[in-house]
Amino acid sequence: MATFLDGKHVLVAGAGVTGRSAAEALLAAGAQVTVTDGSADRLLALETLLSGVALVPGLTEPPRGTDLVVTSPGWRPESPLLAAATAVGIEVIGEVELAWRMAAELADPPVWLAVTGTNGKTTTVGMLESILRTAGIDAVACGNVGLPVVDALLAGHRVLAVELSSFQLHWSPSVRPFAGVLLNLAEDHLDWHGGMTAYADAKARVLSGEIAVGGVDDPLVAALLKASPSARHVGFTLHEPVEGQLGIVGGRLVDRAFAPDEDLVEVDEVLPAGPPGLADALAAAALARAYGVPAESVRRGLLAFRPGAHRAVVVATSDDITYVNDSKATNPHAAVASLRSHASVVWLAGGLLKGASVDDMVAAEAHRLRAVVLFGEDRDEIAAALRRHAPHVPCAVVDATDRDAMATVVHAARELAEPGDVVLLAPAAASMDMFTDYAHRGHAFTEAVLRLVEHERTGQIT
């Protein structure tokens, strides 16, 4: 496999899950592989898993004779090692691009159905995988969802439902999926990309294959879809669709792109419920229909799908107050969608904003805020936006960052909530200032809520 790699000297930047899979694939293809990472512990862990790989900590320039650099997606283009490689003419690509080039040498390569967007990617690829498997197709969700694309490729799956982050797309200059969808677009990762234009340009790469699909309710996405070089453009909308679109009519998801007017599934049958879940279902259906999946398999696949954890999960209800864990809302765009699912909210927000602004969100959603509890590194930025656009909304600020901080946040929210309210963890920010990841944050919230509810039930602190 991948004769273009045979005998090449390849440097892998990053010794995490992606780096390990890339190194394994490169070794199998006959390359001579060096792996570098700033963490000696990650390299040590790799040493026990891979033989025949040179492990060199902390490289800031590629070794002499390097033909190619394969980087983990989070590494910035301006990092010393990658900048040094580019300066001497060594190509830098990502693991997704590596998988694409390896697939190109196969006699019967898998079909790529790709998903990107600021929010909803993981839910959409999960829905798509469920639909494809329900239709009897050998398919797997991979990419940013957790399974590296090279691993999915080497496993021999026939269809790859590929979740792609903006980082992965930046490092994938030649990837052209058979069909790709851009779900939505809002400020995110601007600190990494350097601005909204570069971020949007990276996301738009998913619209370069035979069929381009976009959420046309989003003006930015609609414009990028219109400008796409793809032979066929398909839109999806939460309103009644025109010809060439999927949308909603009379409480049903319908297809007017791949059929004249075909019912897919009832709105009330889609999980997660609400506009974000319906948009993701329409996007997944569009990609599946692009591949030729019949409508009945779309319906059965969506009925079989169950959302992942930390995505608008009701944790508990106590004293007519509902506690909802949407820790996956890691940017303002996702938080807006979460807030709009409820009429009266005590909003728990904070973390790392990654360069995104919260002013528009606060101004637009102030009317549904009963109160706000802020925590995390960028809490002061959100507090300033509240003072500008929602000065009437009570706001508590939790400065603690220790392991019990989330319990303090939840107790503050309980003091501010009234019967009928939703206490909503939709942080609008990344979690790594206080937690390992959004799942860790969601678990901390869930545990704090369950302890509070048990205390209210029994009068005892557990």
Coordinates of C-alpha atoms in Angstrom, one line a residue:
M1 CA 0.0 0.0 0.0
A2 CA 1.1 3.6 -0.6
T3 CA 4.1 3.1 -2.8
F4 CA 4.8 6.8 -2.8
L5 CA 5.9 6.4 0.9
D6 CA 8.3 3.5 0.3
G7 CA 11.8 4.4 1.6
K8 CA 10.8 8.0 2.4
H9 CA 12.0 9.7 5.5
V10 CA 8.9 11.0 7.3
L11 CA 8.7 13.1 10.5
V12 CA 5.5 12.7 12.6
A13 CA 4.9 15.8 14.7
G14 CA 2.9 14.7 17.8
A15 CA 2.8 11.4 19.7
G16 CA -0.8 11.4 20.7
V17 CA -3.5 9.1 19.2
T18 CA -3.3 10.7 15.7
G19 CA 0.5 10.6 15.7
R20 CA 0.6 7.0 16.7
S21 CA -1.8 5.9 14.0
A22 CA 0.0 8.0 11.4
A23 CA 3.4 6.4 12.4
E24 CA 1.9 2.9 12.2
A25 CA 0.5 3.5 8.8
L26 CA 3.7 5.0 7.5
L27 CA 5.7 2.0 8.8
A28 CA 3.3 -0.4 7.1
A29 CA 3.9 1.6 3.9
G30 CA 7.7 1.2 4.0
A31 CA 8.6 4.7 5.3
Q32 CA 11.4 5.5 7.7
V33 CA 9.7 7.2 10.6
T34 CA 10.8 9.7 13.2
V35 CA 8.3 10.9 15.8
T36 CA 8.8 14.0 17.9
D37 CA 6.7 15.5 20.7
G38 CA 7.2 18.0 23.5
S39 CA 6.1 15.4 26.1
A40 CA 8.7 12.8 27.0
D41 CA 5.9 10.8 28.6
R42 CA 3.9 10.5 25.4
L43 CA 7.1 9.4 23.5
L44 CA 7.8 6.9 26.2
A45 CA 4.3 5.4 25.8
L46 CA 4.8 5.2 22.1
E47 CA 8.1 3.3 22.5
T48 CA 6.3 0.4 24.0
L49 CA 3.8 0.3 21.2
L50 CA 5.9 0.8 18.1
S51 CA 9.2 -0.7 17.1
G52 CA 11.4 0.6 14.3
V53 CA 10.5 4.3 14.9
A54 CA 13.0 6.9 16.0
L55 CA 11.7 8.9 19.0
V56 CA 13.2 12.4 19.4
P57 CA 11.8 14.8 22.0
G58 CA 11.3 18.5 21.3
L59 CA 12.5 18.9 17.7
T60 CA 12.3 22.5 16.5
E61 CA 13.5 21.7 12.9
P62 CA 13.3 18.6 10.8
P63 CA 16.2 16.1 10.7
R64 CA 18.4 16.2 7.7
G65 CA 17.0 14.1 4.9
T66 CA 13.3 14.5 5.9
D67 CA 11.0 14.2 2.9
L68 CA 7.6 14.8 4.5
V69 CA 6.2 16.0 7.8
V70 CA 2.9 14.6 9.0
T71 CA 1.5 16.8 11.8
S72 CA -1.1 16.2 14.4
P73 CA -4.0 18.6 13.7
G74 CA -3.6 20.9 16.7
W75 CA -0.1 22.0 15.8
R76 CA -0.1 25.6 14.6
P77 CA 1.5 26.5 11.2
E78 CA 3.8 29.0 13.0
S79 CA 5.1 26.4 15.5
P80 CA 8.9 26.4 15.2
L81 CA 9.2 22.9 13.8
L82 CA 6.5 23.2 11.1
A83 CA 7.7 26.7 10.2
A84 CA 11.2 25.5 9.8
A85 CA 10.0 22.6 7.6
T86 CA 8.0 24.9 5.3
A87 CA 11.0 27.3 5.1
V88 CA 13.2 24.7 3.5
G89 CA 10.5 23.4 1.2
I90 CA 9.4 20.2 3.1
E91 CA 5.7 19.6 2.7
V92 CA 3.6 19.5 5.9
I93 CA 0.4 17.6 5.8
G94 CA -2.0 16.1 8.4
E95 CA -3.1 12.5 9.1
V96 CA -6.3 13.0 7.1
E97 CA -4.4 14.1 4.0
L98 CA -2.0 11.1 4.5
A99 CA -5.1 8.8 4.5
W100 CA -6.4 10.4 1.4
R101 CA -3.2 10.0 -0.5
M102 CA -2.9 6.4 0.7
A103 CA -6.5 5.7 -0.4
A104 CA -5.7 7.1 -3.9
E105 CA -3.4 4.2 -4.6
L106 CA -6.0 1.5 -3.8
A107 CA -7.7 -0.3 -6.6
D108 CA -11.1 0.2 -5.0
P109 CA -10.8 3.1 -2.5
P110 CA -13.5 3.8 0.1
V111 CA -16.1 6.5 -0.4
W112 CA -15.6 9.6 1.8
L113 CA -18.7 11.4 3.1
A114 CA -17.4 14.3 5.1
V115 CA -18.9 16.6 7.8
T116 CA -17.6 19.9 9.2
G117 CA -19.1 23.0 10.8
T118 CA -18.7 25.0 14.0
N119 CA -21.2 22.8 15.8
G120 CA -23.0 19.5 15.3
K121 CA -20.3 17.6 13.6
T122 CA -20.1 14.6 16.0
T123 CA -23.9 14.2 16.1
T124 CA -24.1 14.4 12.3
V125 CA -21.5 11.8 11.6
G126 CA -23.1 9.5 14.3
M127 CA -26.4 9.9 12.6
L128 CA -24.8 9.2 9.2
E129 CA -23.0 6.1 10.4
S130 CA -26.3 4.8 11.9
I131 CA -28.1 5.4 8.6
L132 CA -25.4 3.8 6.5
R133 CA -25.2 0.7 8.7
T134 CA -28.9 0.4 8.8
A135 CA -28.8 0.3 5.0
G136 CA -26.4 -2.7 5.2
I137 CA -23.3 -0.6 4.2
D138 CA -19.9 -1.3 5.7
A139 CA -19.4 2.2 7.1
V140 CA -17.6 3.8 10.1
A141 CA -17.5 7.2 11.7
C142 CA -13.9 8.5 11.9
G143 CA -11.7 11.5 11.9
N144 CA -12.3 14.2 14.6
V145 CA -14.9 11.9 16.2
G146 CA -12.0 9.8 17.7
L147 CA -11.0 7.0 15.2
P148 CA -8.1 8.3 13.0
V149 CA -8.9 8.1 9.3
V150 CA -5.8 6.1 8.6
D151 CA -7.1 3.4 11.0
A152 CA -10.5 3.3 9.3
L153 CA -8.8 3.1 5.9
L154 CA -6.5 0.2 6.9
A155 CA -9.5 -1.6 8.4
G156 CA -11.0 -1.8 4.9
H157 CA -14.3 -0.1 5.4
R158 CA -16.3 0.8 2.3
V159 CA -17.6 4.1 3.3
L160 CA -16.0 6.6 5.7
A161 CA -18.2 9.1 7.6
V162 CA -15.5 11.6 8.3
E163 CA -15.8 14.3 10.9
L164 CA -13.3 17.1 10.0
S165 CA -12.2 19.9 12.2
S166 CA -11.0 23.2 10.8
F167 CA -7.5 22.2 11.9
Q168 CA -7.7 18.9 10.0
L169 CA -9.0 20.7 6.9
H170 CA -6.2 23.2 7.1
W171 CA -3.7 20.4 6.8
S172 CA -5.6 18.5 4.1
P173 CA -5.0 20.5 0.8
S174 CA -6.1 17.7 -1.6
V175 CA -8.9 16.0 0.2
R176 CA -12.0 15.9 -2.1
P177 CA -14.8 13.9 -0.5
F178 CA -17.5 12.4 -2.7
A179 CA -20.0 14.4 -0.7
G180 CA -19.3 16.9 2.0
V181 CA -21.5 19.1 4.3
L182 CA -20.8 22.4 6.0
L183 CA -23.3 22.6 8.8
N184 CA -22.9 26.1 10.1
L185 CA -20.3 28.7 10.6
A186 CA -19.6 31.0 13.5
E187 CA -16.5 32.4 15.3
D188 CA -14.4 29.6 16.8
H189 CA -10.7 28.8 16.9
L190 CA -9.9 32.3 15.7
D191 CA -6.7 32.3 17.8
W192 CA -5.5 29.3 15.9
H193 CA -6.4 30.5 12.4
G194 CA -5.7 34.1 12.9
G195 CA -9.1 35.4 11.8
M196 CA -12.6 34.5 10.6
T197 CA -11.6 34.5 6.9
A198 CA -8.9 31.8 7.3
Y199 CA -11.3 29.8 9.5
A200 CA -14.1 29.9 6.9
D201 CA -11.6 29.1 4.1
A202 CA -10.5 26.0 5.9
K203 CA -14.1 24.9 6.6
A204 CA -15.1 25.5 2.9
R205 CA -12.6 22.8 1.8
V206 CA -15.2 20.2 2.6
L207 CA -17.3 21.6 -0.3
S208 CA -14.9 20.6 -3.0
G209 CA -16.0 17.1 -4.0
E210 CA -18.7 15.9 -6.4
I211 CA -21.6 16.9 -4.2
A212 CA -21.5 19.9 -1.8
V213 CA -24.1 20.2 1.0
G214 CA -24.7 23.2 3.1
G215 CA -27.0 24.6 5.8
V216 CA -28.6 27.4 3.8
D217 CA -30.3 29.0 6.8
D218 CA -26.8 30.3 7.7
P219 CA -25.9 33.2 5.3
L220 CA -22.2 32.5 5.5
V221 CA -22.6 28.8 4.6
A222 CA -25.1 29.6 1.8
A223 CA -22.5 31.9 0.2
L224 CA -19.7 29.4 0.5
L225 CA -22.0 26.7 -1.0
K226 CA -22.9 28.9 -3.9
A227 CA -19.2 29.5 -4.6
S228 CA -18.3 25.8 -4.3
P229 CA -16.6 24.2 -7.3
S230 CA -18.7 21.0 -6.8
A231 CA -20.8 19.8 -9.7
R232 CA -23.9 19.6 -7.6
H233 CA -25.1 21.8 -4.7
V234 CA -27.6 20.6 -2.2
G235 CA -29.0 22.8 0.6
F236 CA -30.8 21.9 3.8
T237 CA -33.1 24.2 5.8
L238 CA -35.4 24.0 8.9
H239 CA -38.1 25.6 6.7
E240 CA -40.0 24.3 3.7
P241 CA -37.4 23.3 1.1
V242 CA -37.3 24.3 -2.5
E243 CA -36.2 22.0 -5.3
G244 CA -32.6 20.9 -4.6
Q245 CA -33.0 21.1 -0.8
L246 CA -34.0 19.0 2.2
G247 CA -36.2 20.6 4.8
I248 CA -39.3 20.4 7.0
V249 CA -42.9 20.3 5.8
G250 CA -45.9 19.6 8.0
G251 CA -43.9 18.1 10.8
R252 CA -41.8 15.8 8.6
L253 CA -38.3 15.9 7.2
V254 CA -38.5 15.7 3.5
D255 CA -36.2 15.4 0.5
R256 CA -36.6 17.6 -2.5
A257 CA -33.0 17.2 -3.7
F258 CA -32.6 13.5 -4.5
A259 CA -36.4 12.9 -5.0
P260 CA -39.3 15.1 -6.1
D261 CA -40.9 15.1 -2.6
E262 CA -40.0 12.1 -0.4
D263 CA -40.8 11.8 3.3
L264 CA -37.9 10.8 5.5
V265 CA -38.9 10.9 9.2
E266 CA -41.3 12.7 11.6
V267 CA -39.8 15.7 13.4
D268 CA -40.9 14.2 16.8
E269 CA -38.9 11.0 16.1
V270 CA -35.5 12.8 15.8
L271 CA -33.1 12.8 18.7
P272 CA -31.7 15.1 20.0
A273 CA -34.8 17.1 19.8
G274 CA -34.9 20.7 18.8
P275 CA -33.6 22.8 15.9
P276 CA -29.9 21.7 16.2
G277 CA -30.8 18.0 16.2
L278 CA -33.1 18.5 13.2
A279 CA -30.5 20.3 11.3
D280 CA -27.9 17.6 11.9
A281 CA -30.5 14.9 10.8
L282 CA -31.1 16.8 7.6
A283 CA -27.4 17.0 6.9
A284 CA -26.8 13.4 7.6
A285 CA -29.8 12.4 5.4
A286 CA -28.4 14.6 2.6
L287 CA -25.1 12.8 2.6
A288 CA -26.7 9.4 2.9
R289 CA -29.1 10.2 0.0
A290 CA -26.1 11.5 -2.0
Y291 CA -24.7 8.0 -1.7
G292 CA -28.0 6.4 -2.8
V293 CA -29.4 5.3 0.5
P294 CA -33.2 4.8 0.3
A295 CA -35.6 7.0 2.4
E296 CA -36.7 4.1 4.6
S297 CA -33.1 3.3 5.6
V298 CA -32.7 7.0 6.4
R299 CA -35.7 6.9 8.7
R300 CA -34.7 3.6 10.4
G301 CA -31.1 4.9 10.9
L302 CA -32.2 8.1 12.5
L303 CA -34.6 6.2 14.8
A304 CA -31.7 3.9 15.9
F305 CA -29.4 6.8 16.6
R306 CA -28.8 7.9 20.2
P307 CA -27.0 11.2 21.0
G308 CA -23.7 11.2 22.7
A309 CA -23.1 12.2 26.3
H310 CA -22.9 15.9 27.4
R311 CA -25.2 17.1 24.6
A312 CA -28.3 18.6 26.0
V313 CA -28.8 15.8 28.5
V314 CA -31.4 16.3 31.3
V315 CA -29.5 15.3 34.5
A316 CA -32.3 15.8 37.0
T317 CA -35.4 17.7 38.0
S318 CA -35.9 18.8 41.6
D319 CA -38.4 21.4 43.0
D320 CA -39.6 22.0 39.4
I321 CA -36.1 23.1 38.4
T322 CA -34.5 21.1 35.5
Y323 CA -30.7 20.7 35.2
V324 CA -29.4 20.2 31.7
N325 CA -25.8 19.2 30.8
D326 CA -24.7 20.7 27.4
S327 CA -21.0 20.8 28.2
K328 CA -20.4 20.1 24.5
A329 CA -21.5 23.7 23.8
T330 CA -17.9 24.8 23.6
N331 CA -18.4 28.1 21.6
P332 CA -21.0 30.9 21.5
H333 CA -22.8 29.5 18.4
A334 CA -23.4 26.2 20.2
A335 CA -24.5 28.0 23.4
V336 CA -27.0 30.1 21.4
A337 CA -28.6 26.9 20.0
S338 CA -28.8 25.4 23.5
L339 CA -30.2 28.5 25.1
R340 CA -33.0 28.8 22.5
S341 CA -34.3 25.4 23.5
H342 CA -35.6 26.9 26.8
A343 CA -37.8 29.8 27.8
S344 CA -36.2 30.7 31.2
V345 CA -32.6 29.8 32.0
V346 CA -30.1 30.1 34.7
W347 CA -27.1 30.0 32.4
L348 CA -23.7 28.5 33.5
A349 CA -21.0 29.8 31.3
G350 CA -17.2 30.3 31.1
G351 CA -13.9 28.8 30.2
L352 CA -11.7 29.5 27.2
L353 CA -13.4 31.7 24.5
K354 CA -10.6 31.1 22.0
G355 CA -10.9 34.6 20.6
A356 CA -14.7 34.4 20.0
S357 CA -17.0 37.3 21.0
V358 CA -20.1 36.7 23.2
D359 CA -21.7 40.2 22.7
D360 CA -24.1 39.2 20.0
M361 CA -25.1 36.1 21.8
V362 CA -25.8 37.9 25.1
A363 CA -27.7 40.7 23.4
A364 CA -29.9 38.3 21.4
E365 CA -30.7 35.9 24.3
A366 CA -30.9 38.2 27.3
H367 CA -34.7 38.0 27.4
R368 CA -34.5 34.3 28.3
L369 CA -31.9 34.6 31.1
R370 CA -33.2 34.4 34.6
A371 CA -29.7 34.6 35.9
V372 CA -26.1 33.7 35.0
V373 CA -23.3 32.0 36.9
L374 CA -19.8 32.5 35.5
F375 CA -16.7 30.5 36.0
G376 CA -13.4 29.8 34.2
E377 CA -10.6 31.9 32.7
D378 CA -12.6 34.1 30.5
R379 CA -15.5 34.7 32.9
D380 CA -14.7 38.5 33.0
E381 CA -15.2 38.8 29.3
I382 CA -18.7 37.3 29.5
A383 CA -19.5 39.4 32.6
A384 CA -18.5 42.6 30.7
A385 CA -20.9 41.5 27.8
L386 CA -23.7 41.0 30.3
R387 CA -23.1 44.5 31.8
R388 CA -23.3 46.0 28.3
H389 CA -26.3 44.1 27.0
A390 CA -28.2 42.6 29.9
P391 CA -27.5 44.7 33.0
H392 CA -30.8 43.6 34.5
V393 CA -29.8 39.9 34.7
P394 CA -28.4 38.8 38.0
C395 CA -24.9 37.4 37.7
A396 CA -22.8 35.4 40.1
V397 CA -19.1 34.9 39.5
V398 CA -17.2 31.9 40.8
D399 CA -13.5 32.5 41.1
A400 CA -12.6 29.1 42.4
T401 CA -10.8 26.7 40.0
D402 CA -10.2 23.7 42.3
R403 CA -12.0 20.3 42.0
D404 CA -15.0 21.6 44.0
A405 CA -15.5 24.7 41.8
M406 CA -18.4 23.1 39.8
A407 CA -20.2 22.3 43.1
T408 CA -20.0 26.0 44.0
V409 CA -21.3 26.9 40.5
V410 CA -24.3 24.5 40.8
H411 CA -25.2 25.8 44.3
A412 CA -25.0 29.4 43.1
A413 CA -27.4 28.5 40.2
R414 CA -29.8 26.8 42.6
E415 CA -30.0 30.0 44.7
L416 CA -30.8 32.0 41.6
A417 CA -33.3 29.6 40.0
E418 CA -37.1 29.7 40.3
P419 CA -39.7 26.9 39.7
G420 CA -40.0 26.3 36.0
D421 CA -36.4 27.4 35.2
V422 CA -33.7 25.3 33.5
V423 CA -30.2 25.4 35.0
L424 CA -28.2 25.0 31.8
L425 CA -24.6 24.2 31.5
A426 CA -23.8 25.6 28.0
P427 CA -20.4 27.2 28.6
A428 CA -19.8 28.9 25.2
A429 CA -16.2 28.1 25.8
A430 CA -13.6 25.4 25.8
S431 CA -12.9 23.6 29.1
M432 CA -9.1 23.1 29.3
D433 CA -8.5 25.9 31.8
M434 CA -10.2 23.9 34.5
F435 CA -10.9 20.4 33.1
T436 CA -9.4 17.8 30.9
D437 CA -12.0 18.2 28.3
Y438 CA -15.7 19.0 27.8
A439 CA -16.6 15.5 29.0
H440 CA -14.7 16.0 32.3
R441 CA -16.6 19.3 32.7
G442 CA -19.9 17.6 32.0
H443 CA -19.2 14.8 34.5
A444 CA -18.3 17.4 37.2
F445 CA -21.6 19.2 36.6
T446 CA -23.6 16.0 36.6
E447 CA -22.0 14.8 39.9
A448 CA -22.6 18.2 41.5
V449 CA -26.2 18.3 40.5
L450 CA -26.9 14.8 41.7
R451 CA -25.3 15.6 45.0
L452 CA -27.4 18.7 45.3
V453 CA -30.6 16.9 44.4
E454 CA -29.9 14.1 46.9
H455 CA -29.3 16.7 49.6
E456 CA -32.6 18.4 48.8
R457 CA -34.4 15.0 48.9
T458 CA -32.9 13.7 52.1
G459 CA -31.5 16.8 53.9
Q460 CA -28.1 15.1 54.0
I461 CA -25.0 16.0 52.1
T462 CA -23.7 13.1 50.1

